[in-house]
Amino acid sequence: MSLTRKIKDPTDAKRRRMVEDYVMAKGVDDKRVIEAMLKVPRHLFVEPALAELAYNDHATPIGSSQTITQPYTVAILAQEAELKGDECVLEVGTGSGYTTSILALLCQRVYTIERINSLSNKARKIFNKLGYNNIVCFTGDGTIGIAKHAPYDAIVVTAGAPKVPIPLAKQLKPQARMVIPLDNGTGQIMTVVTRTKGMHFKVDKKADCSFVPLIGKHGWSK
Ligand code: SAH
């Protein structure tokens, strides 16, 4: 796919470079994911003092000891969710709201939950500013899911879990996918858990990854 087009603002060029060098060059080829990553102004989701670092392929601090997920990993999360456009998605771990924003461009509605109130509030303000009005924010322990809006067409977890949180598995629609980083004793593996039938699931291990811990009733204790 050619990314040549008129550059409208200086961050357009940075986004294009980010997508070409860290997303497409590493094998992500989902056109909708690429388009979304070209659009969302990632620099708005980090502290202004760190805006220069926003388009590097790193996890960058966002306050409260948490980090914005690195571009390549966001692309893999989004690609593995296999969204077509009409889904309702649950995201666990709003963080800066960057991954939420990418998902919001790929599906009909995103319910996102964050355990740290200040991060949730900050993300909410950015969503309003950018006019992403298909995002619904919650504050609390996302390892228990959000039963009120379940079942979901996809669940995306953006923090590393010790095991699949059972309440989340139960909130998947039949055939729906959960993308979740799981601990394997030595590191984390991005894992796709597909609900095949009833409480039967298929587990596919994808790439190595590195996320902050998923802390909660069905996650780590701290
Ligand atoms: N994807 C986000 C960053 C994820 S960092 C981004 O692009 O910015 C992971 C986030 O998960 C952190 O903000 C952390 O506070 C949050 N988190 C950890 N455990 C959680 C839980 N049980 N419920 C909700 N959020 C949780």
PDB file of C-alpha atoms and ligand atoms in Angstrom:
ATOM      1  CA  MET A   1       0.000   0.000   0.000  1.00  0.00           C
ATOM      2  CA  SER A   2       1.353   3.446  -0.878  1.00  0.00           C
ATOM      3  CA  LEU A   3       1.259   6.004   1.877  1.00  0.00           C
ATOM      4  CA  THR A   4       2.114   8.940  -0.375  1.00  0.00           C
ATOM      5  CA  ARG A   5      -0.324  11.760   0.195  1.00  0.00           C
ATOM      6  CA  LYS A   6      -0.308  15.422   0.984  1.00  0.00           C
ATOM      7  CA  ILE A   7       1.196  16.238   4.378  1.00  0.00           C
ATOM      8  CA  LYS A   8      -1.232  18.430   6.313  1.00  0.00           C
ATOM      9  CA  ASP A   9       0.608  18.958   9.577  1.00  0.00           C
ATOM     10  CA  PRO A  10       4.065  18.102  10.900  1.00  0.00           C
ATOM     11  CA  THR A  11       2.769  15.209  12.983  1.00  0.00           C
ATOM     12  CA  ASP A  12       1.333  13.603   9.834  1.00  0.00           C
ATOM     13  CA  ALA A  13       4.879  12.918   8.632  1.00  0.00           C
ATOM     14  CA  LYS A  14       5.850  11.483  12.031  1.00  0.00           C
ATOM     15  CA  ARG A  15       2.850   9.207  12.035  1.00  0.00           C
ATOM     16  CA  ARG A  16       3.595   8.052   8.525  1.00  0.00           C
ATOM     17  CA  ARG A  17       7.165   7.217   9.475  1.00  0.00           C
ATOM     18  CA  MET A  18       5.969   5.410  12.623  1.00  0.00           C
ATOM     19  CA  VAL A  19       3.532   3.306  10.600  1.00  0.00           C
ATOM     20  CA  GLU A  20       6.000   2.526   7.819  1.00  0.00           C
ATOM     21  CA  ASP A  21       8.998   1.749  10.055  1.00  0.00           C
ATOM     22  CA  TYR A  22       7.470   0.129  13.115  1.00  0.00           C
ATOM     23  CA  VAL A  23       4.174  -1.322  11.933  1.00  0.00           C
ATOM     24  CA  MET A  24       4.237  -2.213   8.227  1.00  0.00           C
ATOM     25  CA  ALA A  25       7.960  -3.075   8.172  1.00  0.00           C
ATOM     26  CA  LYS A  26       7.357  -5.555  10.998  1.00  0.00           C
ATOM     27  CA  GLY A  27       4.635  -7.344   9.062  1.00  0.00           C
ATOM     28  CA  VAL A  28       1.333  -5.743  10.072  1.00  0.00           C
ATOM     29  CA  ASP A  29      -0.758  -5.567   6.897  1.00  0.00           C
ATOM     30  CA  ASP A  30      -4.339  -4.935   8.043  1.00  0.00           C
ATOM     31  CA  LYS A  31      -5.267  -1.846   5.993  1.00  0.00           C
ATOM     32  CA  ARG A  32      -7.883  -0.633   8.476  1.00  0.00           C
ATOM     33  CA  VAL A  33      -5.397  -0.819  11.352  1.00  0.00           C
ATOM     34  CA  ILE A  34      -2.802   1.061   9.288  1.00  0.00           C
ATOM     35  CA  GLU A  35      -5.325   3.770   8.348  1.00  0.00           C
ATOM     36  CA  ALA A  36      -6.386   4.183  11.986  1.00  0.00           C
ATOM     37  CA  MET A  37      -2.772   4.512  13.119  1.00  0.00           C
ATOM     38  CA  LEU A  38      -2.149   7.177  10.489  1.00  0.00           C
ATOM     39  CA  LYS A  39      -5.090   9.170  11.849  1.00  0.00           C
ATOM     40  CA  VAL A  40      -4.915   9.080  15.659  1.00  0.00           C
ATOM     41  CA  PRO A  41      -2.656  11.891  17.001  1.00  0.00           C
ATOM     42  CA  ARG A  42      -0.541   9.750  19.337  1.00  0.00           C
ATOM     43  CA  HIS A  43       1.410  12.757  20.699  1.00  0.00           C
ATOM     44  CA  LEU A  44      -1.762  13.983  22.461  1.00  0.00           C
ATOM     45  CA  PHE A  45      -1.809  10.853  24.641  1.00  0.00           C
ATOM     46  CA  VAL A  46       1.582  11.366  26.339  1.00  0.00           C
ATOM     47  CA  GLU A  47       2.712  14.148  28.683  1.00  0.00           C
ATOM     48  CA  PRO A  48       3.432  17.320  26.608  1.00  0.00           C
ATOM     49  CA  ALA A  49       7.089  17.207  27.702  1.00  0.00           C
ATOM     50  CA  LEU A  50       7.400  13.744  26.127  1.00  0.00           C
ATOM     51  CA  ALA A  51       5.484  14.532  22.922  1.00  0.00           C
ATOM     52  CA  GLU A  52       8.705  14.272  20.891  1.00  0.00           C
ATOM     53  CA  LEU A  53       9.004  10.617  21.947  1.00  0.00           C
ATOM     54  CA  ALA A  54       5.424   9.700  21.126  1.00  0.00           C
ATOM     55  CA  TYR A  55       6.163   8.420  17.614  1.00  0.00           C
ATOM     56  CA  ASN A  56       9.112   6.210  18.582  1.00  0.00           C
ATOM     57  CA  ASP A  57       8.488   2.482  18.923  1.00  0.00           C
ATOM     58  CA  HIS A  58       8.608   2.536  22.725  1.00  0.00           C
ATOM     59  CA  ALA A  59       6.225   2.327  25.623  1.00  0.00           C
ATOM     60  CA  THR A  60       6.362   5.929  26.970  1.00  0.00           C
ATOM     61  CA  PRO A  61       5.348   7.024  30.523  1.00  0.00           C
ATOM     62  CA  ILE A  62       1.840   8.457  30.918  1.00  0.00           C
ATOM     63  CA  GLY A  63       1.886   9.063  34.689  1.00  0.00           C
ATOM     64  CA  SER A  64       0.837   6.883  37.675  1.00  0.00           C
ATOM     65  CA  SER A  65       3.737   4.495  36.791  1.00  0.00           C
ATOM     66  CA  GLN A  66       1.889   3.336  33.650  1.00  0.00           C
ATOM     67  CA  THR A  67       2.898   3.492  29.971  1.00  0.00           C
ATOM     68  CA  ILE A  68       1.292   4.063  26.585  1.00  0.00           C
ATOM     69  CA  THR A  69       1.562   0.807  24.612  1.00  0.00           C
ATOM     70  CA  GLN A  70       4.262   0.888  21.880  1.00  0.00           C
ATOM     71  CA  PRO A  71       2.939   1.381  18.316  1.00  0.00           C
ATOM     72  CA  TYR A  72       3.851  -2.081  17.008  1.00  0.00           C
ATOM     73  CA  THR A  73       2.125  -3.793  19.931  1.00  0.00           C
ATOM     74  CA  VAL A  74      -1.018  -1.657  19.509  1.00  0.00           C
ATOM     75  CA  ALA A  75      -1.065  -2.666  15.834  1.00  0.00           C
ATOM     76  CA  ILE A  76      -0.798  -6.373  16.715  1.00  0.00           C
ATOM     77  CA  LEU A  77      -3.521  -6.094  19.391  1.00  0.00           C
ATOM     78  CA  ALA A  78      -5.829  -4.370  16.912  1.00  0.00           C
ATOM     79  CA  GLN A  79      -5.018  -6.732  14.036  1.00  0.00           C
ATOM     80  CA  GLU A  80      -5.553  -9.841  16.169  1.00  0.00           C
ATOM     81  CA  ALA A  81      -8.956  -8.532  17.304  1.00  0.00           C
ATOM     82  CA  GLU A  82     -10.022  -8.936  13.622  1.00  0.00           C
ATOM     83  CA  LEU A  83     -12.558  -6.096  13.724  1.00  0.00           C
ATOM     84  CA  LYS A  84     -14.730  -5.443  10.670  1.00  0.00           C
ATOM     85  CA  GLY A  85     -16.574  -2.315  11.829  1.00  0.00           C
ATOM     86  CA  ASP A  86     -19.844  -3.317  13.480  1.00  0.00           C
ATOM     87  CA  GLU A  87     -18.536  -4.810  16.737  1.00  0.00           C
ATOM     88  CA  CYS A  88     -18.952  -3.842  20.381  1.00  0.00           C
ATOM     89  CA  VAL A  89     -15.574  -4.250  22.049  1.00  0.00           C
ATOM     90  CA  LEU A  90     -14.486  -4.316  25.685  1.00  0.00           C
ATOM     91  CA  GLU A  91     -11.018  -2.935  26.379  1.00  0.00           C
ATOM     92  CA  VAL A  92      -9.411  -3.567  29.777  1.00  0.00           C
ATOM     93  CA  GLY A  93      -6.704  -1.010  30.661  1.00  0.00           C
ATOM     94  CA  THR A  94      -7.579   2.362  29.121  1.00  0.00           C
ATOM     95  CA  GLY A  95      -4.221   3.867  30.157  1.00  0.00           C
ATOM     96  CA  SER A  96      -3.622   6.927  27.996  1.00  0.00           C
ATOM     97  CA  GLY A  97      -6.567   6.050  25.742  1.00  0.00           C
ATOM     98  CA  TYR A  98      -4.409   5.624  22.631  1.00  0.00           C
ATOM     99  CA  THR A  99      -5.236   1.953  22.024  1.00  0.00           C
ATOM    100  CA  THR A 100      -8.885   2.739  22.810  1.00  0.00           C
ATOM    101  CA  SER A 101      -8.855   5.401  20.082  1.00  0.00           C
ATOM    102  CA  ILE A 102      -7.431   3.003  17.498  1.00  0.00           C
ATOM    103  CA  LEU A 103     -10.105   0.438  18.399  1.00  0.00           C
ATOM    104  CA  ALA A 104     -12.789   3.148  18.240  1.00  0.00           C
ATOM    105  CA  LEU A 105     -11.929   3.766  14.572  1.00  0.00           C
ATOM    106  CA  LEU A 106     -12.195   0.040  13.829  1.00  0.00           C
ATOM    107  CA  CYS A 107     -15.516  -0.914  15.416  1.00  0.00           C
ATOM    108  CA  GLN A 108     -18.911   0.448  16.384  1.00  0.00           C
ATOM    109  CA  ARG A 109     -18.423   0.971  20.119  1.00  0.00           C
ATOM    110  CA  VAL A 110     -15.677   0.532  22.700  1.00  0.00           C
ATOM    111  CA  TYR A 111     -16.368   0.076  26.403  1.00  0.00           C
ATOM    112  CA  THR A 112     -13.081   0.749  28.143  1.00  0.00           C
ATOM    113  CA  ILE A 113     -12.217   0.281  31.809  1.00  0.00           C
ATOM    114  CA  GLU A 114      -9.224   1.615  33.782  1.00  0.00           C
ATOM    115  CA  ARG A 115      -8.448   1.015  37.461  1.00  0.00           C
ATOM    116  CA  ILE A 116      -6.680   4.380  37.980  1.00  0.00           C
ATOM    117  CA  ASN A 117      -9.166   7.211  38.161  1.00  0.00           C
ATOM    118  CA  SER A 118      -6.805  10.010  37.085  1.00  0.00           C
ATOM    119  CA  LEU A 119      -5.840   8.151  33.873  1.00  0.00           C
ATOM    120  CA  SER A 120      -9.467   7.423  33.071  1.00  0.00           C
ATOM    121  CA  ASN A 121     -10.369  11.108  33.499  1.00  0.00           C
ATOM    122  CA  LYS A 122      -7.464  12.274  31.356  1.00  0.00           C
ATOM    123  CA  ALA A 123      -8.365   9.837  28.563  1.00  0.00           C
ATOM    124  CA  ARG A 124     -12.031  10.882  28.687  1.00  0.00           C
ATOM    125  CA  LYS A 125     -11.021  14.524  28.075  1.00  0.00           C
ATOM    126  CA  ILE A 126      -8.928  13.588  25.035  1.00  0.00           C
ATOM    127  CA  PHE A 127     -11.754  11.485  23.572  1.00  0.00           C
ATOM    128  CA  ASN A 128     -14.086  14.481  23.915  1.00  0.00           C
ATOM    129  CA  LYS A 129     -11.548  16.819  22.348  1.00  0.00           C
ATOM    130  CA  LEU A 130     -11.039  14.483  19.380  1.00  0.00           C
ATOM    131  CA  GLY A 131     -14.774  13.807  19.017  1.00  0.00           C
ATOM    132  CA  TYR A 132     -14.439  10.030  19.513  1.00  0.00           C
ATOM    133  CA  ASN A 133     -17.998   9.652  20.729  1.00  0.00           C
ATOM    134  CA  ASN A 134     -18.277   5.875  20.381  1.00  0.00           C
ATOM    135  CA  ILE A 135     -16.106   5.311  23.481  1.00  0.00           C
ATOM    136  CA  VAL A 136     -17.705   4.692  26.882  1.00  0.00           C
ATOM    137  CA  CYS A 137     -15.302   4.980  29.860  1.00  0.00           C
ATOM    138  CA  PHE A 138     -15.483   3.156  33.181  1.00  0.00           C
ATOM    139  CA  THR A 139     -13.245   3.227  36.234  1.00  0.00           C
ATOM    140  CA  GLY A 140     -12.739   0.007  38.213  1.00  0.00           C
ATOM    141  CA  ASP A 141     -11.368  -3.518  38.123  1.00  0.00           C
ATOM    142  CA  GLY A 142     -11.589  -4.693  34.527  1.00  0.00           C
ATOM    143  CA  THR A 143     -10.708  -8.301  35.421  1.00  0.00           C
ATOM    144  CA  ILE A 144     -14.374  -8.766  36.313  1.00  0.00           C
ATOM    145  CA  GLY A 145     -15.406  -7.243  32.974  1.00  0.00           C
ATOM    146  CA  ILE A 146     -18.484  -5.076  32.520  1.00  0.00           C
ATOM    147  CA  ALA A 147     -21.444  -7.440  32.761  1.00  0.00           C
ATOM    148  CA  LYS A 148     -23.961  -4.690  31.978  1.00  0.00           C
ATOM    149  CA  HIS A 149     -22.857  -4.409  28.338  1.00  0.00           C
ATOM    150  CA  ALA A 150     -21.833  -8.056  27.771  1.00  0.00           C
ATOM    151  CA  PRO A 151     -21.550 -10.179  25.711  1.00  0.00           C
ATOM    152  CA  TYR A 152     -18.852  -8.607  23.538  1.00  0.00           C
ATOM    153  CA  ASP A 153     -17.778  -9.262  19.955  1.00  0.00           C
ATOM    154  CA  ALA A 154     -14.155  -8.889  21.074  1.00  0.00           C
ATOM    155  CA  ILE A 155     -12.204  -8.187  24.256  1.00  0.00           C
ATOM    156  CA  VAL A 156      -8.784  -6.529  24.214  1.00  0.00           C
ATOM    157  CA  VAL A 157      -6.683  -6.567  27.390  1.00  0.00           C
ATOM    158  CA  THR A 158      -3.749  -4.155  27.440  1.00  0.00           C
ATOM    159  CA  ALA A 159      -2.072  -5.288  30.676  1.00  0.00           C
ATOM    160  CA  GLY A 160      -0.253  -8.566  31.371  1.00  0.00           C
ATOM    161  CA  ALA A 161      -2.330 -11.228  33.146  1.00  0.00           C
ATOM    162  CA  PRO A 162      -1.245 -14.331  35.117  1.00  0.00           C
ATOM    163  CA  LYS A 163      -4.095 -16.303  33.485  1.00  0.00           C
ATOM    164  CA  VAL A 164      -7.279 -15.677  31.500  1.00  0.00           C
ATOM    165  CA  PRO A 165      -9.749 -13.920  33.837  1.00  0.00           C
ATOM    166  CA  ILE A 166     -12.795 -16.236  33.856  1.00  0.00           C
ATOM    167  CA  PRO A 167     -15.383 -13.396  33.998  1.00  0.00           C
ATOM    168  CA  LEU A 168     -13.895 -11.977  30.789  1.00  0.00           C
ATOM    169  CA  ALA A 169     -14.048 -15.370  29.069  1.00  0.00           C
ATOM    170  CA  LYS A 170     -17.731 -15.605  30.053  1.00  0.00           C
ATOM    171  CA  GLN A 171     -18.430 -12.171  28.553  1.00  0.00           C
ATOM    172  CA  LEU A 172     -17.307 -13.169  25.051  1.00  0.00           C
ATOM    173  CA  LYS A 173     -19.962 -13.942  22.449  1.00  0.00           C
ATOM    174  CA  PRO A 174     -19.734 -17.391  20.815  1.00  0.00           C
ATOM    175  CA  GLN A 175     -16.892 -17.329  18.223  1.00  0.00           C
ATOM    176  CA  ALA A 176     -15.634 -14.017  19.655  1.00  0.00           C
ATOM    177  CA  ARG A 177     -11.954 -13.365  20.373  1.00  0.00           C
ATOM    178  CA  MET A 178     -10.083 -12.055  23.384  1.00  0.00           C
ATOM    179  CA  VAL A 179      -6.582 -10.696  22.811  1.00  0.00           C
ATOM    180  CA  ILE A 180      -4.628 -10.813  26.063  1.00  0.00           C
ATOM    181  CA  PRO A 181      -0.956 -10.770  27.119  1.00  0.00           C
ATOM    182  CA  LEU A 182      -0.415 -13.849  29.331  1.00  0.00           C
ATOM    183  CA  ASP A 183       2.468 -14.583  31.665  1.00  0.00           C
ATOM    184  CA  ASN A 184       4.339 -17.813  30.848  1.00  0.00           C
ATOM    185  CA  GLY A 185       6.781 -17.818  33.759  1.00  0.00           C
ATOM    186  CA  THR A 186       9.622 -16.089  31.915  1.00  0.00           C
ATOM    187  CA  GLY A 187       7.770 -13.322  30.061  1.00  0.00           C
ATOM    188  CA  GLN A 188       4.500 -12.455  28.380  1.00  0.00           C
ATOM    189  CA  ILE A 189       2.961 -13.874  25.223  1.00  0.00           C
ATOM    190  CA  MET A 190       0.232 -12.107  23.284  1.00  0.00           C
ATOM    191  CA  THR A 191      -2.517 -14.713  23.223  1.00  0.00           C
ATOM    192  CA  VAL A 192      -5.779 -14.997  21.300  1.00  0.00           C
ATOM    193  CA  VAL A 193      -8.520 -16.848  23.163  1.00  0.00           C
ATOM    194  CA  THR A 194     -11.503 -17.754  20.954  1.00  0.00           C
ATOM    195  CA  ARG A 195     -14.780 -18.913  22.509  1.00  0.00           C
ATOM    196  CA  THR A 196     -15.663 -21.912  20.387  1.00  0.00           C
ATOM    197  CA  LYS A 197     -18.781 -23.260  22.123  1.00  0.00           C
ATOM    198  CA  GLY A 198     -20.253 -22.884  25.630  1.00  0.00           C
ATOM    199  CA  MET A 199     -17.259 -22.651  27.954  1.00  0.00           C
ATOM    200  CA  HIS A 200     -14.858 -24.145  25.394  1.00  0.00           C
ATOM    201  CA  PHE A 201     -11.995 -21.994  24.168  1.00  0.00           C
ATOM    202  CA  LYS A 202      -9.227 -22.228  21.601  1.00  0.00           C
ATOM    203  CA  VAL A 203      -5.912 -20.697  22.669  1.00  0.00           C
ATOM    204  CA  ASP A 204      -3.426 -19.366  20.091  1.00  0.00           C
ATOM    205  CA  LYS A 205      -0.082 -18.004  21.248  1.00  0.00           C
ATOM    206  CA  LYS A 206       1.243 -15.132  19.140  1.00  0.00           C
ATOM    207  CA  ALA A 207       4.237 -12.831  19.763  1.00  0.00           C
ATOM    208  CA  ASP A 208       6.325 -12.093  22.865  1.00  0.00           C
ATOM    209  CA  CYS A 209       5.283  -8.804  24.438  1.00  0.00           C
ATOM    210  CA  SER A 210       5.769  -6.625  27.498  1.00  0.00           C
ATOM    211  CA  PHE A 211       2.950  -4.920  29.366  1.00  0.00           C
ATOM    212  CA  VAL A 212       2.477  -3.485  32.855  1.00  0.00           C
ATOM    213  CA  PRO A 213       0.648  -5.939  35.147  1.00  0.00           C
ATOM    214  CA  LEU A 214      -3.106  -6.488  35.140  1.00  0.00           C
ATOM    215  CA  ILE A 215      -3.956  -5.887  38.794  1.00  0.00           C
ATOM    216  CA  GLY A 216      -7.280  -7.050  40.178  1.00  0.00           C
ATOM    217  CA  LYS A 217      -9.456  -9.823  41.545  1.00  0.00           C
ATOM    218  CA  HIS A 218      -8.726 -12.118  38.567  1.00  0.00           C
ATOM    219  CA  GLY A 219      -5.265 -10.686  37.805  1.00  0.00           C
ATOM    220  CA  TRP A 220      -2.162 -10.046  39.899  1.00  0.00           C
ATOM    221  CA  SER A 221      -2.636  -8.935  43.515  1.00  0.00           C
ATOM    222  CA  LYS A 222      -0.174  -6.032  43.061  1.00  0.00           C
TER     223      LYS A 222
HETATM  224  N1  SAH B   1      -3.120   0.516  26.063  1.00  0.00           N
HETATM  225  C1  SAH B   1      -2.931   1.678  26.898  1.00  0.00           C
HETATM  226  C2  SAH B   1      -1.933   1.481  27.997  1.00  0.00           C
HETATM  227  C3  SAH B   1      -2.031   0.292  28.758  1.00  0.00           C
HETATM  228  S1  SAH B   1      -1.077   0.299  30.210  1.00  0.00           S
HETATM  229  C4  SAH B   1      -2.426   2.837  26.088  1.00  0.00           C
HETATM  230  O1  SAH B   1      -2.341   2.729  24.866  1.00  0.00           O
HETATM  231  O2  SAH B   1      -2.119   3.851  26.678  1.00  0.00           O
HETATM  232  C5  SAH B   1      -2.164  -0.775  31.063  1.00  0.00           C
HETATM  233  C6  SAH B   1      -3.232  -0.067  31.815  1.00  0.00           C
HETATM  234  O3  SAH B   1      -4.014  -1.086  32.433  1.00  0.00           O
HETATM  235  C7  SAH B   1      -2.706   0.812  32.918  1.00  0.00           C
HETATM  236  O4  SAH B   1      -3.210   2.094  32.790  1.00  0.00           O
HETATM  237  C8  SAH B   1      -3.220   0.133  34.190  1.00  0.00           C
HETATM  238  O5  SAH B   1      -3.558   1.038  35.223  1.00  0.00           O
HETATM  239  C9  SAH B   1      -4.435  -0.597  33.675  1.00  0.00           C
HETATM  240  N2  SAH B   1      -4.896  -1.720  34.487  1.00  0.00           N
HETATM  241  C10 SAH B   1      -4.149  -2.644  35.163  1.00  0.00           C
HETATM  242  N3  SAH B   1      -4.952  -3.526  35.781  1.00  0.00           N
HETATM  243  C11 SAH B   1      -6.242  -3.164  35.491  1.00  0.00           C
HETATM  244  C12 SAH B   1      -7.524  -3.679  35.842  1.00  0.00           C
HETATM  245  N4  SAH B   1      -7.695  -4.753  36.610  1.00  0.00           N
HETATM  246  N5  SAH B   1      -8.621  -3.043  35.358  1.00  0.00           N
HETATM  247  C13 SAH B   1      -8.501  -1.944  34.577  1.00  0.00           C
HETATM  248  N6  SAH B   1      -7.313  -1.409  34.226  1.00  0.00           N
HETATM  249  C14 SAH B   1      -6.192  -2.009  34.666  1.00  0.00           C
END
